[in-house]
CSV table of C-alpha atoms in Angstrom, one decimal:
chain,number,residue,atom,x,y,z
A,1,UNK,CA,9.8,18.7,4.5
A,2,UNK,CA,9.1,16.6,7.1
A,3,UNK,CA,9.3,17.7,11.0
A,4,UNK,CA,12.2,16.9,13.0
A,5,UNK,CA,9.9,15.2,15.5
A,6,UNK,CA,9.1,13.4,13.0
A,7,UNK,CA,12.1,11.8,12.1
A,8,UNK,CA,12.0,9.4,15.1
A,9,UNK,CA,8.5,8.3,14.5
A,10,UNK,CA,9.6,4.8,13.3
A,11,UNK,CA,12.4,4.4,16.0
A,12,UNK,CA,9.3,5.4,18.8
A,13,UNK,CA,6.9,2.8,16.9
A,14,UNK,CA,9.4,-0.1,17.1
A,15,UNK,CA,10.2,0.5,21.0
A,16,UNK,CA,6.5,1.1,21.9
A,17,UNK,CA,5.4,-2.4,19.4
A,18,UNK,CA,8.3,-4.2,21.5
A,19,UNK,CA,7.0,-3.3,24.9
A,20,UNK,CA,4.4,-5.8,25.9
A,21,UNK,CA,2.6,-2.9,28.4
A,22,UNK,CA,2.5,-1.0,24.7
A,23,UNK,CA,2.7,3.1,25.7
A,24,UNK,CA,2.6,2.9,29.3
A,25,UNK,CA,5.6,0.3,29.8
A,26,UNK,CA,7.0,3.0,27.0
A,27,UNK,CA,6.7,5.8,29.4
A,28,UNK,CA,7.8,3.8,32.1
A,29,UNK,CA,10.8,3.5,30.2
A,30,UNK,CA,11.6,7.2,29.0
A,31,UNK,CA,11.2,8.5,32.6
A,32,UNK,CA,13.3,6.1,33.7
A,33,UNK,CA,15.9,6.5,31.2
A,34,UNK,CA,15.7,10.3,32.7
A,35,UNK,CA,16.5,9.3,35.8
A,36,UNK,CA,19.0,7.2,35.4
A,37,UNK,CA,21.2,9.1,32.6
A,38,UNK,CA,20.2,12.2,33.4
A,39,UNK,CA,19.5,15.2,35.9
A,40,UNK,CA,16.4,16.2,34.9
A,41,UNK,CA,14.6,15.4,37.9
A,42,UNK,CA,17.3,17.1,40.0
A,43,UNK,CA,18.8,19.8,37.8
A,44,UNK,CA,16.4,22.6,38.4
A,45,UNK,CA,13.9,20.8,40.7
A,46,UNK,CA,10.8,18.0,40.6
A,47,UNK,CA,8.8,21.2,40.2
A,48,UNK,CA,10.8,22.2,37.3
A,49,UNK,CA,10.4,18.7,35.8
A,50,UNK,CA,6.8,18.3,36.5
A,51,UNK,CA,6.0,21.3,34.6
A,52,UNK,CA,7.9,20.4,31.6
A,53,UNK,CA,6.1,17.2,31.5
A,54,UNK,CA,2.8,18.9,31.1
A,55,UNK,CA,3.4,21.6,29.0
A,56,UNK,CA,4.1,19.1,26.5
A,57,UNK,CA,0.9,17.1,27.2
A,58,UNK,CA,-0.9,20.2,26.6
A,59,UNK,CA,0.9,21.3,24.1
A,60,UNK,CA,0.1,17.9,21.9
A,61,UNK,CA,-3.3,17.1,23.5
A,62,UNK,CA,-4.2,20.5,22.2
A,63,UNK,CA,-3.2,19.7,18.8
A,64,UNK,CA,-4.8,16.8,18.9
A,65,UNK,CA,-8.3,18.2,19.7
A,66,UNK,CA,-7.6,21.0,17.3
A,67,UNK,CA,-7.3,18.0,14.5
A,68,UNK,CA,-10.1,16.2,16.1
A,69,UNK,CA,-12.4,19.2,15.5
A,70,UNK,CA,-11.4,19.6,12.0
A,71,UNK,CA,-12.0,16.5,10.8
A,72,UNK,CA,-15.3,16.8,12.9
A,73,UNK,CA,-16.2,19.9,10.6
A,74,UNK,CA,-15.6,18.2,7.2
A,75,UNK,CA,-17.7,14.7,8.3
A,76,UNK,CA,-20.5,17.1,9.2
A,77,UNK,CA,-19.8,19.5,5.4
A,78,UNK,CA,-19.8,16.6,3.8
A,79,UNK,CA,-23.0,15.2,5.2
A,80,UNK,CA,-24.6,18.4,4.5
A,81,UNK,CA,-23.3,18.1,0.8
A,82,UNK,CA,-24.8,14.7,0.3
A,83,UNK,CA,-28.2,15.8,1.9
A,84,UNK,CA,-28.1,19.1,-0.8
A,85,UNK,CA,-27.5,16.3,-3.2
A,86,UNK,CA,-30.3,13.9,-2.2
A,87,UNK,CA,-32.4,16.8,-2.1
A,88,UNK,CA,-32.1,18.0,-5.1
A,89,UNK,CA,-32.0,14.5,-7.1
A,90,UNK,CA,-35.6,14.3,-5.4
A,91,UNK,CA,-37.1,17.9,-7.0
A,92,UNK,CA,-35.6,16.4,-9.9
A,93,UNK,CA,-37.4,13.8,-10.2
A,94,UNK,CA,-40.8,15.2,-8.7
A,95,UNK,CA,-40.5,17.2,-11.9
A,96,UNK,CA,-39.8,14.9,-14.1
A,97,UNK,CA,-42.9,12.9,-12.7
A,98,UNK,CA,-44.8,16.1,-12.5
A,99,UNK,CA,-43.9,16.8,-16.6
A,100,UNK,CA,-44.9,13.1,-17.7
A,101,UNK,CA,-48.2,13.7,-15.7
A,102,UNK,CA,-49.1,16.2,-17.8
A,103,UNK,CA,-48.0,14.6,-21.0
A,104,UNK,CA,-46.4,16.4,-24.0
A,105,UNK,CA,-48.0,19.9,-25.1
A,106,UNK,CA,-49.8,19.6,-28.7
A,107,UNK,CA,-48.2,22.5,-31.0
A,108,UNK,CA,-49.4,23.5,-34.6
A,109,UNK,CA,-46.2,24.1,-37.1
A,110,UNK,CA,-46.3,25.4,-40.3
A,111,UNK,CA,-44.8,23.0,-43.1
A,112,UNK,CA,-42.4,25.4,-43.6
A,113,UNK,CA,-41.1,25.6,-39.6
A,114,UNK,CA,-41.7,21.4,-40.0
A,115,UNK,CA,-39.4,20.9,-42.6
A,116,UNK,CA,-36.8,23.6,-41.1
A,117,UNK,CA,-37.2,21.3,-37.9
A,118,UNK,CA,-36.3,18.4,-40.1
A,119,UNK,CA,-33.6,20.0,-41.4
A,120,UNK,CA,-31.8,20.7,-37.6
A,121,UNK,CA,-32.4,17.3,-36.7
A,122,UNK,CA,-30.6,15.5,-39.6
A,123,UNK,CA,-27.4,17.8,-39.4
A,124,UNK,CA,-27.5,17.7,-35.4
A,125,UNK,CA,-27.6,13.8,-35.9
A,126,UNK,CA,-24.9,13.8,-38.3
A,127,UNK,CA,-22.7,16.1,-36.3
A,128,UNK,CA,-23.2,13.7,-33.3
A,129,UNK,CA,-21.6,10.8,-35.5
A,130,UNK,CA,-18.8,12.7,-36.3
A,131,UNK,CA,-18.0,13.5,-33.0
A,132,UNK,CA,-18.3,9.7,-32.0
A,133,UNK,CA,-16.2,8.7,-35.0
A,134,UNK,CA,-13.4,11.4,-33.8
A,135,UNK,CA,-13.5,10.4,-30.4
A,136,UNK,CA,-13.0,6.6,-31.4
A,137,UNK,CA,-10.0,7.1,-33.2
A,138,UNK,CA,-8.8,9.5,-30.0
A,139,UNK,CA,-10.0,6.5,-27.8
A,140,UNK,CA,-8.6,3.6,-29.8
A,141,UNK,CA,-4.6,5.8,-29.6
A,142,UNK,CA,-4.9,6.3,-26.3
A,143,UNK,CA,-5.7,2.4,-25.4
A,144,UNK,CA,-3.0,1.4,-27.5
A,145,UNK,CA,-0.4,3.8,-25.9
A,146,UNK,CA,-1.5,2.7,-22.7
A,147,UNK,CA,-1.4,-1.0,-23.5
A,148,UNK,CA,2.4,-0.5,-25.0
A,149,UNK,CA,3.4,1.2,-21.8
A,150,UNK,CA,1.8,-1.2,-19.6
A,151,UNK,CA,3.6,-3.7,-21.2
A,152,UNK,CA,6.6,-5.8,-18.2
A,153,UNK,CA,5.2,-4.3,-15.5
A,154,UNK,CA,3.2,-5.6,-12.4
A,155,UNK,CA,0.6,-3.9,-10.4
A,156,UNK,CA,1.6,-2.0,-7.3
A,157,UNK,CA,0.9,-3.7,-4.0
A,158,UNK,CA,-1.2,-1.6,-1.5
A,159,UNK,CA,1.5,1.2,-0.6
A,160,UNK,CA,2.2,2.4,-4.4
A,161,UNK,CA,5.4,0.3,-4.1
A,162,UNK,CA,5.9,-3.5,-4.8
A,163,UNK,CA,7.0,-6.6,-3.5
A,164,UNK,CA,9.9,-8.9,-4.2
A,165,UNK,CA,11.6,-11.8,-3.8
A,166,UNK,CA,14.5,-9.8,-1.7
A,167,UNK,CA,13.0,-6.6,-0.6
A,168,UNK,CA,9.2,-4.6,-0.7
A,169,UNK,CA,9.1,-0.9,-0.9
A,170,UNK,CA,6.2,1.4,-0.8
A,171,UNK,CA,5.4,5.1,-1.3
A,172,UNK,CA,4.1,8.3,-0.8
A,173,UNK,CA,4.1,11.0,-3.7
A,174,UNK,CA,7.0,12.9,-0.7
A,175,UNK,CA,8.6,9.2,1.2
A,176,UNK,CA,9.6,5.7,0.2
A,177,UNK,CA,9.7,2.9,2.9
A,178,UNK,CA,11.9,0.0,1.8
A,179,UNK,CA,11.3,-3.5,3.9
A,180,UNK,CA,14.8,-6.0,4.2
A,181,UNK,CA,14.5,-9.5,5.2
A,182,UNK,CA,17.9,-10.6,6.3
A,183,UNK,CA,17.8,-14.4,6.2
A,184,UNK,CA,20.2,-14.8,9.1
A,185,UNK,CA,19.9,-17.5,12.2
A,186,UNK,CA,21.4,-15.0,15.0
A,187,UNK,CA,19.2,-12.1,15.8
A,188,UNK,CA,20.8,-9.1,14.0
A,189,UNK,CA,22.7,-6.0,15.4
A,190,UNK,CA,23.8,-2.7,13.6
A,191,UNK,CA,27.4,-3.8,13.7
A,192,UNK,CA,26.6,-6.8,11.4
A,193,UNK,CA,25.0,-4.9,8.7
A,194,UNK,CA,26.2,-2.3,5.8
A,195,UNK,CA,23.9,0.5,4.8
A,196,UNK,CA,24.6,3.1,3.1
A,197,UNK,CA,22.0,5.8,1.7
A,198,UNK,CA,22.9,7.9,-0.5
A,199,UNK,CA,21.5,10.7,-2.8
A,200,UNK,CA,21.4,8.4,-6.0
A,201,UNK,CA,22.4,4.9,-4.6
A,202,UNK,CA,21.6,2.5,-1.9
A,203,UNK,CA,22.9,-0.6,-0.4
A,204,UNK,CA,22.4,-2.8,2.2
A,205,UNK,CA,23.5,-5.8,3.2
A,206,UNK,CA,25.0,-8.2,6.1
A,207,UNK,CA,28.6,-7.4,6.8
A,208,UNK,CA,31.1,-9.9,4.7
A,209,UNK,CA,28.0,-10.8,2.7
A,210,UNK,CA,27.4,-9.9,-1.2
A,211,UNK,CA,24.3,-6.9,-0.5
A,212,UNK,CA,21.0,-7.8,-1.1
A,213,UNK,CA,20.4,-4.2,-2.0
A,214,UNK,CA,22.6,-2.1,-3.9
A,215,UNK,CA,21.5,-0.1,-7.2
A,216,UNK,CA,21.2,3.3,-8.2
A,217,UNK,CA,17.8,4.7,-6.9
A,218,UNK,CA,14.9,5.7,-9.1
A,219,UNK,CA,15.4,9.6,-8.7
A,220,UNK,CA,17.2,12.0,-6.2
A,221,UNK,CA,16.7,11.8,-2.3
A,222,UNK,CA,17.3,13.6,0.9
A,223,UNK,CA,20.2,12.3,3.0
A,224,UNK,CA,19.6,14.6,5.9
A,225,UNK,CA,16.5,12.5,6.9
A,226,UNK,CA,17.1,8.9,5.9
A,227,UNK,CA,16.8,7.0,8.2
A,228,UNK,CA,16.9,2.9,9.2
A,229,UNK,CA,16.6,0.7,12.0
A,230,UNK,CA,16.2,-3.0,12.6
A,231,UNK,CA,13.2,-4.8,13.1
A,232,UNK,CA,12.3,-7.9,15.4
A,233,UNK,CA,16.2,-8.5,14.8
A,234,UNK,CA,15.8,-9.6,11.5
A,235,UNK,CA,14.5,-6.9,9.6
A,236,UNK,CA,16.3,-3.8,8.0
A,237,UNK,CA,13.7,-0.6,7.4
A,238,UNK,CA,14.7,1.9,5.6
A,239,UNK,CA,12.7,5.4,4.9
A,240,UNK,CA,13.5,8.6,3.4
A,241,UNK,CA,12.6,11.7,1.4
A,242,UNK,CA,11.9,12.4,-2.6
A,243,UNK,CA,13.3,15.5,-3.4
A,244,UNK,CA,10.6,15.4,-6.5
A,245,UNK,CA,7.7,14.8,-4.6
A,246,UNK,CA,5.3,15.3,-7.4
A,247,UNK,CA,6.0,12.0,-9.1
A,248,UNK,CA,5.3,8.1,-9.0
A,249,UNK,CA,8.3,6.3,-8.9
A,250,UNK,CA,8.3,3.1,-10.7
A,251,UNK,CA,10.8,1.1,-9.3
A,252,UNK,CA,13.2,1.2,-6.5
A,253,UNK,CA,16.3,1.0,-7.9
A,254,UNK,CA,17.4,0.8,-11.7
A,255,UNK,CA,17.4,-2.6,-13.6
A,256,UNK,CA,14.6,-4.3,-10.9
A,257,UNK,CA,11.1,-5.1,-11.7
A,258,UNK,CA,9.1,-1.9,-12.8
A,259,UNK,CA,5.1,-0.9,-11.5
A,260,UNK,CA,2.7,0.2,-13.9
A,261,UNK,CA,2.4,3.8,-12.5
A,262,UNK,CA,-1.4,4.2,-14.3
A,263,UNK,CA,-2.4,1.8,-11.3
A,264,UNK,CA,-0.9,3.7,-8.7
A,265,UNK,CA,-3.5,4.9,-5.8
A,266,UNK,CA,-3.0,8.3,-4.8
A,267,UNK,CA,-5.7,8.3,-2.0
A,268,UNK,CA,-3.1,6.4,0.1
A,269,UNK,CA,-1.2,9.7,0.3
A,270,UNK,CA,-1.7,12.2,3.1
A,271,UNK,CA,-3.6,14.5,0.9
A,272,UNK,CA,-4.3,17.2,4.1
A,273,UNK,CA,-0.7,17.4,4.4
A,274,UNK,CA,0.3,19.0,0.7
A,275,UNK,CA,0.0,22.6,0.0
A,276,UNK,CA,-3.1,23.8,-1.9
A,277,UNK,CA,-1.5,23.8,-5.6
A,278,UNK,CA,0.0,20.5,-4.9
A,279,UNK,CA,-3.2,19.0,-3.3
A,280,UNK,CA,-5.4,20.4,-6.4
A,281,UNK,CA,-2.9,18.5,-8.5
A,282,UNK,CA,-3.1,15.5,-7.4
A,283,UNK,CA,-6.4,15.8,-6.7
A,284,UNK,CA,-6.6,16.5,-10.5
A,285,UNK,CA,-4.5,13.1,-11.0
A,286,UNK,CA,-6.9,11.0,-8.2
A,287,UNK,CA,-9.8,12.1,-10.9
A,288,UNK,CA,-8.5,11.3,-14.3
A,289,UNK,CA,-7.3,7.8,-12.6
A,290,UNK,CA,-11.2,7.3,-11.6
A,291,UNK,CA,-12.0,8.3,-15.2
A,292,UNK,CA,-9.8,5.7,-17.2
A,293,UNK,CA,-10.6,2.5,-14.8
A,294,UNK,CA,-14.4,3.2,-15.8
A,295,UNK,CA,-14.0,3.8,-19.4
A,296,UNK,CA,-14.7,8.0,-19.2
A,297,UNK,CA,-12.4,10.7,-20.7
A,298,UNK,CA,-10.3,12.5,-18.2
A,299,UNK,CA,-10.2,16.2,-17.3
A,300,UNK,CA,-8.4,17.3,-20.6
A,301,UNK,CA,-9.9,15.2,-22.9
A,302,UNK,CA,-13.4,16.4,-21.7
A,303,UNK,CA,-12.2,19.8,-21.9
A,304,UNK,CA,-11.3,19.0,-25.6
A,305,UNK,CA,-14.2,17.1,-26.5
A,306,UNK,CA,-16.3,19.9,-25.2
A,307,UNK,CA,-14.3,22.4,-27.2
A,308,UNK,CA,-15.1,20.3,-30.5
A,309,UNK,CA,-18.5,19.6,-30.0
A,310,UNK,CA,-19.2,23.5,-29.7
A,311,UNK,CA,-16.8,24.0,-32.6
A,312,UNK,CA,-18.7,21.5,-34.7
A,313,UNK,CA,-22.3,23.0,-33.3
A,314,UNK,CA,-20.8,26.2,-34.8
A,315,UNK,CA,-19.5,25.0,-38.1
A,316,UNK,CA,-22.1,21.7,-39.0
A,317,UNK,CA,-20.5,21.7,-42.9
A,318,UNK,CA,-17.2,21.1,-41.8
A,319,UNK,CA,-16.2,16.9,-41.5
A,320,UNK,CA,-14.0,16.3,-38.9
A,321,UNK,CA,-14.4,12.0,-39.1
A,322,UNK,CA,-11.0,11.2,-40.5
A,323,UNK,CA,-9.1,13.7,-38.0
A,324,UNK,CA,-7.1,12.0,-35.7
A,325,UNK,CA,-6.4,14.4,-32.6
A,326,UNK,CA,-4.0,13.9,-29.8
């Protein structure tokens, strides 16, 4: 669930990208807000105020370090990782120099052990032509099922989401953002729009106007932190919650133009933000994404294809090239 700070991030954004002094003419404007609407310089004293002021600088600058210094620790991990790694691919490969140095050892056999020796090499070949013939078949389903589902739909834009001819929406596997261009002359205020979100159905239009949005969502949301403002006075934003947050959604609302979900990039998720069995699962899903776009079985289908080749080392009489496994 997302913070309650949180949920005036966007409203924050839009006042500080208004302000032409950016966050200072921001501050300017906050403290002078207090002053004018408020007591809080009077109430209980400038003391009082003052120290209000910075235990919330402290509070957040701390925070911020805190994050700093984590992200510090797994830059330096992970170069430490890839130095292990370079490491060890170089004693590799000394070795593998080392062994060709010394060319192949000469070994007398018996004809007996020679023709045994023959033997294992003709029913480990066959066995490997098997296994290729099996995992054809398995490869050649899966393309086609991929192909039939892939079949309408466009690629997602860079935020998971897609981008119309009325609207563009992107997402997260927990939040959707949808983007409204109102095609009005007169810059826009909230009393000349309708919006209205919903738990299964949004709309949103310009008052007395047919809604350039209004269909029945995708899946399920959370009301009790949509939220929407207007941008440069022409714009209508519009963000809120999944209550599944362990899906892809393919569309915004029913009946529009559908993604292909297969494409879908989970990196541009806040991975550090999901708890550990839902960061290990999509983790799991980031993997077997990286696996199909260069041709190589995903984490189940090695799984299985490991389980058959031991299987098949196990039982070398048994044919397994007509099987078709799914």
């Amino acid at each position: 669930r997302m913070p309650d700070h949180e949920r005036y991030d966007s409203v924050l954004l839009s006042l500080a990208q208004q302000m032409a002094g950016g966050v200072p003419e921001l501050f300017d404007v906050v403290f002078g807000f207090l002053n004018r609407k408020t007591d809080f310089y009077t109430g209980g004293g400038v003391d009082k105020a003052r120290a209000m002021v910075l235990g919330a600088f402290e509070k957040h600058g701390a925070e911020a370090f805190k994050q700093e210094e984590m992200k510090k620790r797994e830059r330096e991990a992970a170069a430490r990782r890839l130095e292990e790694a370079r490491k060890a691919a170089d004693k590799k490969r000394e070795e593998e120099e080392k062994a060709k140095e010394q060319g192949p050892s000469i070994v007398e056999v018996t004809d007996e052990e020679a023709a045994e020796f023959e033997r294992k090499q003709k029913e480990k070949k066959e066995a490997e032509v098997k296994k290729d013939d099996v995992k054809k078949v398995c490869d050649d389903d899966e393309d086609e099922e991929s192909k039939k589902e892939a079949e309408g739909k466009i690629a997602p834009n860079a935020g998971n989401g897609a981008d119309l001819d009325k609207y563009s929406w992107t997402q997260t596997l927990t939040d959707v953002e949808v983007r409204i261009p109102m095609r009005v002359t007169f810059p826009l205020r909230a009393k000349d729009l309708v919006v209205e979100v919903n738990k299964k159905h949004l709309k949103v239009g310009v008052r007395g106007q047919p809604p350039i949005v209004d269909g029945i969502l995708k899946a399920d949301i959370k009301t009790d932190t949509s939220n929407w403002i207007i941008e440069d006075k022409k714009n209508v934003v519009v963000t809120f919650e999944k209550v599944n947050n362990m899906e892809w959604w393919s569309c915004l609302v029913e009946g529009d133009q559908e993604i292909n979900t297969q494409k879908v990039n989970p990196e541009n998720s806040k991975l550090s933000d999901l708890d550990g069995d839902t960061r290990q699962m999509v983790e799991k899903m980031m993997y077997d994404q990286r696996q199909k776009e260069m041709g190589l079985p995903t984490s189940e289908e090695k799984k299985k294809q490991d389980m058959l080749k031991k299987f098949m080392a196990q039982h070398p009489e048994m044919d397994f090239s007509q099987a078709k496994f799914s």
